[in-house]
Amino acid sequence: MQDRLESLASKAREEIGRAQDASGLEALRVRYLGKKGELSAVLGGMGKLAPDERRRVGEIANRVKAEVEGLLGEAQRRIARAALEAELQAPPIDVTLPGRMRRPGRRHVVSRTMEEITRTFQRLGFDVVQSPEVELDLYNFESLNFPADHPARDMQDTFYVHGDYLQHDPGAIVLRTHTSPGQIRTMLARKPPIRVVVPGKVYRADSDATHTPMFHQIEGLLVDRKVTMAELKGTLDAFVRAYFGADRRTRFRPSFFPFTEPSGELDVSCGACAGQGCRLCKQTGWLEILGCGMVHQNVFQAVGYPEGSVTGFAFGMGIERVAMLRYGLDDLRSLFENDVRLLEQF
Ligand code: PHE
């Protein structure tokens, strides 16, 4: 048994001396000193020895165990030193190299334009309200005085979430084609006087250089007693001067919308050519930015306001159009291609 202990010690000396890394060393520790290790295996036979003999072997076993522990500790320090040395020998890290910059992002030009326009109307005293993008046909069309078969509906063909538009299903649910249902929801929720803007996304089945299936609008609605077209024109004039600059001129042209009477469209003098005519304004000197008009009495009726009790005006502005005019873009689709080289210019 003594021989076995001695040979165990010499084998341990050799193997531990050769250990190269921490995990190899740990494996050796388990192999020699572990509960099921070699030392335990040898000592398992101690019970059969005579008392004298047992004491003598016990002393040797303790010495061997202490030696192996010492060897393991020494090897551990040796390995740690070697690791540190290797780290110091490795090519140094150049702490003066520039780091990888995270460039700060920015808000999309459409979001910014929408915010700027909204803020301008807030300064004019308008509240900002939100209205759903998924909307009842009832609010998107019916309540806004679009008769069931009216061709004005075709100009705003849209995406059907539920129900069949062609069957004029009154329960149909659509992606709103304009922010005007925000007028209906506001009037159903509030009593006059009302002065709100409703910014947000709208959807139409339409796609070319000047139309995308999703775009943004901001709706305006003002309802009170004896509101006239003078207030409509004055408000929109004030907006144009505040937003585009004091030198811009405005022009109102007659138009048609089922939910306003009379209806108009507002042109702003072209900023690129100061009204002289250029590519952006198609040589006309004017750029159209919104539809507007005096709220139709049928709309007031649809929301239950007593006939003749109030008048009001409304307008709906295309955010992308305003952004294009402001920044001189000539293809609306470029706003949604997510090309950072374009977007970071604003
Ligand atoms: N909703 C109309 C459109 O999208 C614009 C509009 C709004 C016209 C309010 C008049 C009054 O074309």
Short mmCIF file of C-alpha atoms in Angstrom, two decimals, residues 1 10 21 26 36 62-63 78 113 138 159 173 201 225 230 256 291 324 342 346:
data_model
loop_
_atom_site.label_atom_id
_atom_site.label_comp_id
_atom_site.label_asym_id
_atom_site.label_seq_id
_atom_site.Cartn_x
_atom_site.Cartn_y
_atom_site.Cartn_z
CA MET A 1 0.00 0.00 0.00
CA SER A 10 5.34 10.47 -8.40
CA ASP A 21 -4.43 25.31 -18.30
CA GLU A 26 -9.03 20.97 -12.24
CA LYS A 36 -13.78 8.91 -6.06
CA ASN A 62 -1.40 12.55 4.69
CA ARG A 63 2.02 13.51 3.43
CA ARG A 78 2.25 29.05 -12.73
CA THR A 113 -43.73 68.65 -41.00
CA LEU A 138 -70.58 55.45 -41.64
CA PHE A 159 -58.93 49.23 -48.27
CA ILE A 173 -65.14 49.05 -41.88
CA LYS A 201 -52.40 58.71 -41.57
CA ARG A 225 -72.46 80.58 -34.11
CA ALA A 230 -64.15 85.32 -43.92
CA PHE A 256 -66.49 70.35 -54.59
CA GLY A 291 -59.34 71.40 -49.63
CA MET A 324 -42.61 68.68 -50.88
CA LEU A 342 -32.29 61.52 -48.71
CA PHE A 346 -33.69 67.76 -43.83
#
